[in-house]
CSV table of C-alpha atoms and ligand atoms in Angstrom, one decimal:
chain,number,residue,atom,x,y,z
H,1,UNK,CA,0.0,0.0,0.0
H,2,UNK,CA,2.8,1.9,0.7
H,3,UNK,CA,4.1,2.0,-2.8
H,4,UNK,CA,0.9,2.9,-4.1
H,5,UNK,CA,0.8,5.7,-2.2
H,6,UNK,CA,4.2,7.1,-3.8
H,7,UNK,CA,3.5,5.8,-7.1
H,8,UNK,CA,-0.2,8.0,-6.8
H,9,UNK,CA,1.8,11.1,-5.6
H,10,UNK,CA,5.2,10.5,-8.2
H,11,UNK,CA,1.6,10.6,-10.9
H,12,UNK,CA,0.7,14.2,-9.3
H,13,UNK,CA,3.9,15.9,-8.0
H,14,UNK,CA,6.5,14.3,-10.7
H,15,UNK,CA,8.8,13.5,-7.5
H,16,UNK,CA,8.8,9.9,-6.1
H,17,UNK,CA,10.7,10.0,-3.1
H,18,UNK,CA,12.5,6.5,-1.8
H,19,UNK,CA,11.7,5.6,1.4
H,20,UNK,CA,14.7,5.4,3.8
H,21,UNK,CA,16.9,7.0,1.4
H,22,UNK,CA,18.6,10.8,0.4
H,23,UNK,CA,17.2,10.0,-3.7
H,24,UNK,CA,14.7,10.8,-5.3
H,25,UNK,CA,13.1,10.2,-9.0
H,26,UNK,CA,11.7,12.7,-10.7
H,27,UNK,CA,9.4,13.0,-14.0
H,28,UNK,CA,11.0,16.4,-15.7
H,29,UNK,CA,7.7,16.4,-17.6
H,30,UNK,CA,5.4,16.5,-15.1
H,31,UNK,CA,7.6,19.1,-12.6
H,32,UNK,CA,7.8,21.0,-16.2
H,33,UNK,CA,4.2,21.1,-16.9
H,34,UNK,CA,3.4,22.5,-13.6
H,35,UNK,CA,4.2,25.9,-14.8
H,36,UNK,CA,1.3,25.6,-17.6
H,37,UNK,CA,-2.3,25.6,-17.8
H,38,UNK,CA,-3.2,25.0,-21.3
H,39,UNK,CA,-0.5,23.0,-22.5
H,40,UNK,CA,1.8,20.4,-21.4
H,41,UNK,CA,5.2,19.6,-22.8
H,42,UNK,CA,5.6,17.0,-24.9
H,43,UNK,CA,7.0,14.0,-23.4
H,44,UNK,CA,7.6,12.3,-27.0
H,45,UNK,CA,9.8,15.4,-27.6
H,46,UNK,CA,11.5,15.3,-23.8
H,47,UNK,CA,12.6,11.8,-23.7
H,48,UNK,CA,13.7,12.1,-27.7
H,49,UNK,CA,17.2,10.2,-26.2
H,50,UNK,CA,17.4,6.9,-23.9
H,51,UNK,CA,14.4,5.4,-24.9
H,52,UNK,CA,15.6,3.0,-27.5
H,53,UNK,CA,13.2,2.1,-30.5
H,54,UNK,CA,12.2,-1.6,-29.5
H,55,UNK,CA,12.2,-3.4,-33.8
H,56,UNK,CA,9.2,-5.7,-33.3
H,57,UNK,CA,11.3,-8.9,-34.3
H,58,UNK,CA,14.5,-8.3,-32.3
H,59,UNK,CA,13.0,-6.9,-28.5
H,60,UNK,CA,15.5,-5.7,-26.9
H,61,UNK,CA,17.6,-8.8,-26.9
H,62,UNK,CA,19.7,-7.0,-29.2
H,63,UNK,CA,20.1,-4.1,-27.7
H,64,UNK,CA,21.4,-5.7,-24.6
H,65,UNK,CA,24.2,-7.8,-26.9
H,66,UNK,CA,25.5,-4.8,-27.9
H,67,UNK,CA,25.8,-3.1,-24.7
H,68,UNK,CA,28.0,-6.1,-23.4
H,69,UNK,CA,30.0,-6.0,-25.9
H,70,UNK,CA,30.6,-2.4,-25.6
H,71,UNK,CA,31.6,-3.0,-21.7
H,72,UNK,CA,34.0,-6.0,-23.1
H,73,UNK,CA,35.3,-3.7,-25.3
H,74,UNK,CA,35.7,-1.1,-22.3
H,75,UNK,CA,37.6,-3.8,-20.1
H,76,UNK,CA,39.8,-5.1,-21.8
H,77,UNK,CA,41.3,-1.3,-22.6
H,78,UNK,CA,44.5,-0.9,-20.6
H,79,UNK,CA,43.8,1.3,-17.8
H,80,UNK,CA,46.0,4.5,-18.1
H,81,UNK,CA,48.3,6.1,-14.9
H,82,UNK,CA,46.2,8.9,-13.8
H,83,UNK,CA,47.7,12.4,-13.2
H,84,UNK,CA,47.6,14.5,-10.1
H,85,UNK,CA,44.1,16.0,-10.7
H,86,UNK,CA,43.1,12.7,-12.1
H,87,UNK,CA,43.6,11.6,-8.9
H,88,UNK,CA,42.3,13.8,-7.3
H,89,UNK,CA,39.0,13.5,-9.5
H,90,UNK,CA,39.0,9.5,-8.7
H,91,UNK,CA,39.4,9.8,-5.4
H,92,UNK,CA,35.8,12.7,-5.1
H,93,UNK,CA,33.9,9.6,-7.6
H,94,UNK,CA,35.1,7.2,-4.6
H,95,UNK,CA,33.8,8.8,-1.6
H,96,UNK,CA,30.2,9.3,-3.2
H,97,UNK,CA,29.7,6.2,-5.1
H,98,UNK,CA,28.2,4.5,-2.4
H,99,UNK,CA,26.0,7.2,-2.0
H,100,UNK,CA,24.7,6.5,-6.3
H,101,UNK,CA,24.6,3.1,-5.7
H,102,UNK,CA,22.5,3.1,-3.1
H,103,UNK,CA,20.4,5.1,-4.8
H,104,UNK,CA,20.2,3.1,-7.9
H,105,UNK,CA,19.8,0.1,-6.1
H,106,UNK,CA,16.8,2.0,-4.4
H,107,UNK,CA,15.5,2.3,-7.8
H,108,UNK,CA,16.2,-0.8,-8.9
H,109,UNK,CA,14.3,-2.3,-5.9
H,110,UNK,CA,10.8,0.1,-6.6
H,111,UNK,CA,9.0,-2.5,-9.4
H,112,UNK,CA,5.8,-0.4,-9.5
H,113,UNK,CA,8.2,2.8,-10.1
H,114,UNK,CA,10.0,0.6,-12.8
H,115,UNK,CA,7.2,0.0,-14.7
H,116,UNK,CA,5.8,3.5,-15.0
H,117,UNK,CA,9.2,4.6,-16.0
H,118,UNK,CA,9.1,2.5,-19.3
H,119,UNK,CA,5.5,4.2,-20.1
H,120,UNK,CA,6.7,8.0,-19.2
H,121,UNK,CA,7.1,8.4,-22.9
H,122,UNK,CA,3.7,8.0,-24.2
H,123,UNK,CA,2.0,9.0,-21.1
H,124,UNK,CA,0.6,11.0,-23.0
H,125,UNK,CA,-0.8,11.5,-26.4
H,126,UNK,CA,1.9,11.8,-28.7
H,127,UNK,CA,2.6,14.9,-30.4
H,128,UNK,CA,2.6,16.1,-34.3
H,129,UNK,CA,5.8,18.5,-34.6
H,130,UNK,CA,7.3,20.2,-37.7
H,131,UNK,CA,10.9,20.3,-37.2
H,132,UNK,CA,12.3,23.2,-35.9
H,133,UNK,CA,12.9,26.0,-38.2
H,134,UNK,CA,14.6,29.6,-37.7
H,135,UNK,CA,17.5,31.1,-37.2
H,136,UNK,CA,19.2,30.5,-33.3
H,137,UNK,CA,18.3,33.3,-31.2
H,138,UNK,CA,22.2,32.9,-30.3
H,139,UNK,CA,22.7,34.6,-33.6
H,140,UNK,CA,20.0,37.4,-33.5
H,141,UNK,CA,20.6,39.3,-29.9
H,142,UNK,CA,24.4,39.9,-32.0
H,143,UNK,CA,23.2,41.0,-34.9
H,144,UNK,CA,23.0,45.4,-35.3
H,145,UNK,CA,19.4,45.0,-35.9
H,146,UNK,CA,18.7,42.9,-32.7
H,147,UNK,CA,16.3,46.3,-31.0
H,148,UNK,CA,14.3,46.0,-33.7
H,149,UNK,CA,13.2,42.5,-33.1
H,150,UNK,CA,9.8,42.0,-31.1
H,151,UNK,CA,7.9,39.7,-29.8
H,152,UNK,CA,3.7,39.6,-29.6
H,153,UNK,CA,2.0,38.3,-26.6
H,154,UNK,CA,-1.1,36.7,-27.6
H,155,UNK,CA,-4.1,37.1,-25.3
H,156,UNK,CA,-6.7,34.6,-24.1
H,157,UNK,CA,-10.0,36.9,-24.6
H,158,UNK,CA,-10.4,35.6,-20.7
H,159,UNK,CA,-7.3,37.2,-19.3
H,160,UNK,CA,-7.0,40.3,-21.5
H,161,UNK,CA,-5.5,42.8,-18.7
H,162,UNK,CA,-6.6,45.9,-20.0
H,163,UNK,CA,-10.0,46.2,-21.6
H,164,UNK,CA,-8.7,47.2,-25.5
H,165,UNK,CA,-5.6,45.2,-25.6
H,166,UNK,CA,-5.5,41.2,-26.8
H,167,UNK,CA,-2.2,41.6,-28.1
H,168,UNK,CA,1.1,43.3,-26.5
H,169,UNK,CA,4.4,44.0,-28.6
H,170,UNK,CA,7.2,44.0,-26.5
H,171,UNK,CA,11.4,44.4,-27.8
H,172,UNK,CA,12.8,40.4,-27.8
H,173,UNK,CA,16.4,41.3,-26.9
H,174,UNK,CA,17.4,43.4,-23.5
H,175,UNK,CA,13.8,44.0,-22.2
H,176,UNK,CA,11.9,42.3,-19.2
H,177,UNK,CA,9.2,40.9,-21.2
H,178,UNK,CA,6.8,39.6,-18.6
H,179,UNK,CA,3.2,37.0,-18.8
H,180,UNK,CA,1.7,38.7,-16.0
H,181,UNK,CA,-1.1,36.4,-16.2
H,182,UNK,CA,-2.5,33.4,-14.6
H,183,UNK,CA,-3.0,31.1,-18.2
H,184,UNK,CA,-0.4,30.1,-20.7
H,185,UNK,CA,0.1,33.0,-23.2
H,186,UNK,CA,1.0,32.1,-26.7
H,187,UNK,CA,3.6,34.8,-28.4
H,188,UNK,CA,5.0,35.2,-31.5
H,189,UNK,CA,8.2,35.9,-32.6
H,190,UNK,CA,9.4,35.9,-36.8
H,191,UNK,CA,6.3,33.6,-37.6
H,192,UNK,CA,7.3,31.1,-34.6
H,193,UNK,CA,5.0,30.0,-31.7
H,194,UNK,CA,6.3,30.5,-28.5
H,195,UNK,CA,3.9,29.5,-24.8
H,196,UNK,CA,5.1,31.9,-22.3
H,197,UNK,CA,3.7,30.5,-18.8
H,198,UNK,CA,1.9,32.0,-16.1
H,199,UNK,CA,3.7,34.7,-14.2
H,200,UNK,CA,6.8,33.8,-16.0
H,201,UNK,CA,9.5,36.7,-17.4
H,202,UNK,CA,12.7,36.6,-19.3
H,203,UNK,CA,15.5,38.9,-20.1
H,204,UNK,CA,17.1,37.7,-23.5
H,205,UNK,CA,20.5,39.4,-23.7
H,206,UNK,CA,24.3,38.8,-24.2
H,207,UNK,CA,26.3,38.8,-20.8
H,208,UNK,CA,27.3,42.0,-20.8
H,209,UNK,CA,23.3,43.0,-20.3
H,210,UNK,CA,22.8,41.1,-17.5
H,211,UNK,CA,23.3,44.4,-14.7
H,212,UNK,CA,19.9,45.5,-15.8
H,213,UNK,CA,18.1,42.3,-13.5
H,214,UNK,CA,20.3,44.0,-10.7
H,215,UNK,CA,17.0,45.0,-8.4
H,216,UNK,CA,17.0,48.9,-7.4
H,217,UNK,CA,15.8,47.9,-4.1
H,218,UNK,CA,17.5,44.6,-2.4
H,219,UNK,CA,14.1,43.4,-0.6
H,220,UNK,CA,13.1,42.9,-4.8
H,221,UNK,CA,16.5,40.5,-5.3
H,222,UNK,CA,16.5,37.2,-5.4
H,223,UNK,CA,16.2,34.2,-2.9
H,224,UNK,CA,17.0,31.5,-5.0
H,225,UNK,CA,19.7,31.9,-8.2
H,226,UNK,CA,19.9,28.6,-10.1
H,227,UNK,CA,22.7,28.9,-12.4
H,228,UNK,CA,24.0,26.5,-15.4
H,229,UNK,CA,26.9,28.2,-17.2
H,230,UNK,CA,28.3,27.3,-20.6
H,231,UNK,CA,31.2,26.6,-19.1
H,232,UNK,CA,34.5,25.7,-22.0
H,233,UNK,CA,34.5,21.5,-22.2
H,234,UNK,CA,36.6,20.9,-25.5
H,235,UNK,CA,34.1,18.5,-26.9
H,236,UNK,CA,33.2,19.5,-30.4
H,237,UNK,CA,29.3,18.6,-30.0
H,238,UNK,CA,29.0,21.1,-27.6
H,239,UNK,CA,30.1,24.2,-29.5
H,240,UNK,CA,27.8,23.3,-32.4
H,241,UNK,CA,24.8,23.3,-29.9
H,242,UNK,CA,25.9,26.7,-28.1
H,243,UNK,CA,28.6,29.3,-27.6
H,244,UNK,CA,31.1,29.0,-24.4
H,245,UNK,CA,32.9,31.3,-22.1
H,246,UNK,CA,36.2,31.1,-20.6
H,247,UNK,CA,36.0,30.7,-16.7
H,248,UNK,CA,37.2,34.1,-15.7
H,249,UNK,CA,33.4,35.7,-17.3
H,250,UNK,CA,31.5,34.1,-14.4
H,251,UNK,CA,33.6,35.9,-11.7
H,252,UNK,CA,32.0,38.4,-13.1
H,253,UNK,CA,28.7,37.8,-13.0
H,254,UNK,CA,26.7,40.2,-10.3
H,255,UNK,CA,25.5,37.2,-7.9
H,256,UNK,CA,25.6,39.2,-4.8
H,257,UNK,CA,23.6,42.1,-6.1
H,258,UNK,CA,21.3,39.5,-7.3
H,259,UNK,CA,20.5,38.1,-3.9
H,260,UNK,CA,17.7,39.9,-2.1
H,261,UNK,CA,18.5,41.2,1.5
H,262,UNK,CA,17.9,38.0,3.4
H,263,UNK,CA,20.2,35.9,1.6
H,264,UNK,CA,19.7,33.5,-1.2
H,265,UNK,CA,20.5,29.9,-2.3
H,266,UNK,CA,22.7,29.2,-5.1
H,267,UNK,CA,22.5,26.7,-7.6
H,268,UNK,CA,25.5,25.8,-9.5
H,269,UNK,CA,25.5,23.5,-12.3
H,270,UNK,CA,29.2,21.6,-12.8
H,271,UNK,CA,30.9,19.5,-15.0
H,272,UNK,CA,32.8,16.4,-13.6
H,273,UNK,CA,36.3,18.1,-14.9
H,274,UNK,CA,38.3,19.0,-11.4
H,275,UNK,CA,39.9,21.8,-12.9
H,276,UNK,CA,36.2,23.8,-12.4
H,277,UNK,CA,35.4,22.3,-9.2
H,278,UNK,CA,38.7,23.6,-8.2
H,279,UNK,CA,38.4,26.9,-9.5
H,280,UNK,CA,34.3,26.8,-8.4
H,281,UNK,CA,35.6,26.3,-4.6
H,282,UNK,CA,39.0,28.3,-4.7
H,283,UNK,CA,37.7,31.5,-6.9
H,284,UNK,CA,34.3,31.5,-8.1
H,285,UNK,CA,32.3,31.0,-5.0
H,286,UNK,CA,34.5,33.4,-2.9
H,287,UNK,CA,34.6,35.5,-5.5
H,288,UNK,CA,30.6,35.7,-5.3
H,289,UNK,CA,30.3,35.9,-1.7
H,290,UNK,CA,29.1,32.1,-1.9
H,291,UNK,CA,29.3,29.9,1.2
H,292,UNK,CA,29.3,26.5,0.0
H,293,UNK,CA,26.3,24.3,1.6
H,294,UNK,CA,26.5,21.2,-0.3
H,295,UNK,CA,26.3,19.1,-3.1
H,296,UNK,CA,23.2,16.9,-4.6
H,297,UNK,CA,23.9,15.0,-8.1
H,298,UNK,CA,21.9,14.2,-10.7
H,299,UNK,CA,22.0,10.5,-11.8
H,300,UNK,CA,20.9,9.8,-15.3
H,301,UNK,CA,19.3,6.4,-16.2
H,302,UNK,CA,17.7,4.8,-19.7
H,303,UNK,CA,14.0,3.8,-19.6
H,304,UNK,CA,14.9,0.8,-18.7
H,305,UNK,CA,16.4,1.9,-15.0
H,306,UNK,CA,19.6,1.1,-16.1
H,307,UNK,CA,22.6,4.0,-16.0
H,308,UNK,CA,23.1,5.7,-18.8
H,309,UNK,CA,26.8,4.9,-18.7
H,310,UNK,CA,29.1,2.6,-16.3
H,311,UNK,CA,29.5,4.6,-13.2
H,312,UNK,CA,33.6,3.8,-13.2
H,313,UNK,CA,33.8,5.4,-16.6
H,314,UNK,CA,36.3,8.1,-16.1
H,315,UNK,CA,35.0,10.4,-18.7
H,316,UNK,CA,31.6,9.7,-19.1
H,317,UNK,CA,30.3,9.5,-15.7
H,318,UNK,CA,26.4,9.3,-15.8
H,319,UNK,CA,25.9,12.1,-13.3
H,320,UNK,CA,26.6,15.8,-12.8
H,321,UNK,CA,26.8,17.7,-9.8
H,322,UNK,CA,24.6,20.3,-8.5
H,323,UNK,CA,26.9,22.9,-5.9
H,324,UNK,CA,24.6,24.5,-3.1
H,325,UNK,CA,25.9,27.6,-1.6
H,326,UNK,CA,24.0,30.4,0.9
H,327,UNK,CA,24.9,34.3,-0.2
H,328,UNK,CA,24.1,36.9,1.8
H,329,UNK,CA,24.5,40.8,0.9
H,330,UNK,CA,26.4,41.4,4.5
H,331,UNK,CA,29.1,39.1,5.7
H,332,UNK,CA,27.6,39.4,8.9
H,333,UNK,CA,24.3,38.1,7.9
H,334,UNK,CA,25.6,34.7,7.1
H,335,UNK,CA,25.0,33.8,10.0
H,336,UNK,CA,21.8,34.8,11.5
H,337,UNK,CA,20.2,33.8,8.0
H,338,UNK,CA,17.4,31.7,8.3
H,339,UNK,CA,17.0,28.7,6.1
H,340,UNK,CA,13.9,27.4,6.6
H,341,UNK,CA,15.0,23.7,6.1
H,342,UNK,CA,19.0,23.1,6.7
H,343,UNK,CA,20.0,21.8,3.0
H,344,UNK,CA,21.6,17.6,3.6
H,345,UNK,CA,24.6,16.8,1.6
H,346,UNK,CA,24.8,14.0,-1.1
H,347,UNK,CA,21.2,14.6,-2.2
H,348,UNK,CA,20.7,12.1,-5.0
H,349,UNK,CA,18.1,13.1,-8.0
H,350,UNK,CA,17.6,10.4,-10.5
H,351,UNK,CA,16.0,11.2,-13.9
H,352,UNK,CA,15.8,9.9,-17.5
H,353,UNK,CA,17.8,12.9,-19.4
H,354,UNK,CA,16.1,14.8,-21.9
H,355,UNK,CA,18.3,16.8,-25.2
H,356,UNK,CA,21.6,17.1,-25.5
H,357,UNK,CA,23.2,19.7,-22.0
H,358,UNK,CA,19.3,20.2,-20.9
H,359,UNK,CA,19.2,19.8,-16.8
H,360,UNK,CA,16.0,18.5,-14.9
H,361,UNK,CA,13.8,21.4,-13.7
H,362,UNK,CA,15.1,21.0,-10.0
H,363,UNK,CA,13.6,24.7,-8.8
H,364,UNK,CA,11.0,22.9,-7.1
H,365,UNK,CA,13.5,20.5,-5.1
H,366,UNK,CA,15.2,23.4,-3.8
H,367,UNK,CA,12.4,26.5,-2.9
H,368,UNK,CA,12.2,24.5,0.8
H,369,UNK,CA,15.6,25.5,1.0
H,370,UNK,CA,15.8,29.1,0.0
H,371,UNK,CA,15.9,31.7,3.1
H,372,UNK,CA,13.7,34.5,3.1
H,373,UNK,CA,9.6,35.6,2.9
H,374,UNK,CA,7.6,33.1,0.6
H,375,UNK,CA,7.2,32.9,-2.2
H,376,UNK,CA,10.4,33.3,-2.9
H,377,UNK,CA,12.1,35.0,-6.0
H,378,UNK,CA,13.3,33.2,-8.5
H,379,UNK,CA,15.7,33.5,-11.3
H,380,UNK,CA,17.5,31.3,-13.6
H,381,UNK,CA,20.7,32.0,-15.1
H,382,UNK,CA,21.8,31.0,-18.9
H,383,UNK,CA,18.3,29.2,-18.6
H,384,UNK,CA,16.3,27.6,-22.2
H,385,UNK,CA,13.2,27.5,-20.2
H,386,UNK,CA,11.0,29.7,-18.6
H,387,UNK,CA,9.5,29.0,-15.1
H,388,UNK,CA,6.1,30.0,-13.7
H,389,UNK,CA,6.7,32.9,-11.6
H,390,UNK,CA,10.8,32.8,-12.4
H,391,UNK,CA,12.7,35.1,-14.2
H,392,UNK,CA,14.6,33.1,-17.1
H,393,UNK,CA,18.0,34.9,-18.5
H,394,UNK,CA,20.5,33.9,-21.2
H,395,UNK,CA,20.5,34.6,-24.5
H,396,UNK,CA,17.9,31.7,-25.4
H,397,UNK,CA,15.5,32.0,-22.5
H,398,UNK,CA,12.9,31.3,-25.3
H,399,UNK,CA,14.6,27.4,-26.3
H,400,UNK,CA,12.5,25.1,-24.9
H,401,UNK,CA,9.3,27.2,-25.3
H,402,UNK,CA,8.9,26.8,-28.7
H,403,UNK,CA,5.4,25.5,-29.4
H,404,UNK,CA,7.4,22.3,-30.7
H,405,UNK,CA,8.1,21.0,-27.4
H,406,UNK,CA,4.4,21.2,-26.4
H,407,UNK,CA,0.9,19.3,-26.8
H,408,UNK,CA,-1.9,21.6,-27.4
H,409,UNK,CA,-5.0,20.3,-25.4
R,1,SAM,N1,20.3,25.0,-18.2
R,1,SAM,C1,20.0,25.0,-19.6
R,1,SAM,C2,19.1,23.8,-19.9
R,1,SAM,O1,18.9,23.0,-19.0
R,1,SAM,O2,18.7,23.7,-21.1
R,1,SAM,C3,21.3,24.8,-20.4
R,1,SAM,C4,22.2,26.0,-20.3
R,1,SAM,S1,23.6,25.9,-21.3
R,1,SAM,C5,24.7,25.0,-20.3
R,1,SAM,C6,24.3,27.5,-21.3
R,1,SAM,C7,23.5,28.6,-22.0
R,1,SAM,O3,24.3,29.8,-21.9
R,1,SAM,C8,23.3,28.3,-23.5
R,1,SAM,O4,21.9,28.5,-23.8
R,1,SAM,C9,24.1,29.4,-24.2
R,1,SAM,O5,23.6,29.8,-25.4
R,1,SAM,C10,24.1,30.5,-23.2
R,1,SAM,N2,25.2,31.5,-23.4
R,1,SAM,C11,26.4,31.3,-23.9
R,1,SAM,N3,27.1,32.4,-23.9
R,1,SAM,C12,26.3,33.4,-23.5
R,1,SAM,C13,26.5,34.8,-23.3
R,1,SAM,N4,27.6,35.4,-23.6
R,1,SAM,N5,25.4,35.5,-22.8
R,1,SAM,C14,24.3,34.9,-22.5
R,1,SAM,N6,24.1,33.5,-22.6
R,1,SAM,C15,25.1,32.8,-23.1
């Protein structure tokens, strides 16, 4: 009965929590589709990677041959001296693979949750999408002719905010453009649909913009900053899918004049390289005024509850880290801050991943967290998504929001 009482809530909230354990597994679909009324994301178009294509004929007895081969293959490469870092880097991986396994083996153990897993695909109807068309908004906010881009809010006749307006044209680049609403708003941008949710705002600008979010008064900054950087990785896929930026941009960024007067928590994104979570602990959060908390990781698994790669695999590790830290605007605060719940270390958050870089919506995870009057304020850095009631900035805020990604009712 017990399970069925997670399993009936995981079908609600999105979040299935283990019983006797630090893990959880969430649904990025449903936690997603929380910030929308009339339309849901498409889960067909989430989970477009580790959800093979079963061929009728073969099942998956195939695929599973070729997995083991590929781990033969793996093996029987020699294993190569590891450097200093390297080391260093193994020896992080040791002391919290217990903690993963754990977890996995927690999800391993929860059947019911299995099964569900394999349908969270075509929970769903499944969706008819054109490809996506247009020029990269990456592109645009450079271009000289980027203030003379706009976008259209569409109006529901039932939310129209003042009586003669169904339709608001607002600059696209370096403006707050805001749905100040409580419905989805559909808006158009160069002939392409985008659904803006309910009390959810973006800033689409280059770096050098982002001062304008700094609030006038600090009671209007922010309680909780999630931030996912594009941080420099060398691999080859990655700069065809978005521009980087050497480290020494992010010490930069204005976190402290971001976070409202009684403190915030921030969210930090990471790569498994130790070079960054070297220069993340020695420079970047001290730089910001960032006391590090802790640290939850994100576990990715297939469909199938398997991992999406061997956990020993030393550079393809299937998880990233997540690096909690407290700022506060006066040293001295730091102390008497109040969080309302103390944030635990090693928190473990399973998921299936969706494209290529995109990190499970994990706002919701850590608001219980965030000091401060509710609700808190919200903002996401480098963000592809919008948020109800967040503020999303990067220079593609708008990504994910394309009409592609969604199911109309
Ligand atoms: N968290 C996002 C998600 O889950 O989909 C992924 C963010 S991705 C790691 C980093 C983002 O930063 C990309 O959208 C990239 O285009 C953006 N970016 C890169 N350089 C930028 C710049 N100079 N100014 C603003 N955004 C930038």
């Amino acid at each position: 009965a017990c399970n069925d009482d997670e399993l009936s809530e995981f079908q609600e909230s999105g979040i299935y929590r283990f019983k006797n354990s630090n893990a959880v597994f969430i649904d990025p679909v449903r936690l997603l589709n929380r910030s929308h009324t009339r339309f849901r994301v498409s889960p067909s178009v989430y989970y477009s990677r580790f959800f093979e294509s079963k061929s009728k004929h073969s099942g998956s007895q195939e695929l599973e041959v070729s997995s083991d081969s590929k781990k033969r293959k793996r093996k029987q490469k020699k294993p190569h001296n590891l450097n200093e870092r390297e080391r260093v880097a193994e020896q992080r991986h040791q002391k919290v693979k217990p903690e993963l396994l754990k977890a996995h083996e927690a999800l391993l153990g929860s059947t019911d949750l299995l099964s569900t897993m394999k349908k969270l695909r075509s929970s769903f109807q499944s969706s008819i999408t054109e490809p996506g068309v247009g020029q990269s908004f990456v592109e645009l906010v450079r271009v000289w002719q980027a203030p003379m881009y706009e976008i259209t809010l569409n109006y529901q006749q039932s939310c129209v905010i003042d009586q003669c307006s169904e339709q608001r044209v607002l600059p696209l680049f370096n403006s707050l453009v805001a749905n100040e609403t409580n419905d989805d708003v559909e808006a158009e941008v160069l002939n392409r649909k985008f659904i803006l949710p309910r009390w959810g705002c973006f800033y689409m600008s280059e770096l050098g913009q982002i001062h304008n979010l700094i609030p006038a008064e600090s009671d209007c900054g922010f309680n909780l900053i999630v931030i996912d950087p594009p941080w420099e990785n060398g691999s080859a896929h990655q700069k065809s899918m978005y521009p980087t930026l050497p480290n020494r941009y992010f010490l930069s960024l204005p976190i402290k004049q971001l976070t409202h007067t009684d403190g915030a928590l921030v969210a930090l994104w990471i790569t498994n390289r130790e070079k960054l979570h070297n220069f993340v602990e020695k420079e970047l959060f001290p730089t910001w005024g960032v006391k590090y908390a802790a640290t939850f990781y994100w576990l990715k698994v297939k469909a199938d509850g398997s991992l999406i790669s061997e956990l020993d695999l030393f550079h393809h590790r299937p998880y990233e880290c997540l690096l909690l830290g407290y700022c506060s605007r006066e040293v001295s605060n730091l102390e008497n801050q109040s969080a309302p719940r103390p944030v635990k270390d090693n928190q473990i958050v399973i998921s299936i991943p969706g494209d290529y870089s995109r990190k499970p919506p994990v706002g919701d995870l850590l608001l219980e967290h965030a000091p401060g009057p509710k609700p808190s304020r919200c903002i996401e850095l480098f963000a592809r998504e919008m948020t109800a009631g967040w503020i999303s900035w990067g220079n593609e805020p708008l990504h994910f929001q394309e009409s592609k990604y969604f199911l109309a009712d």
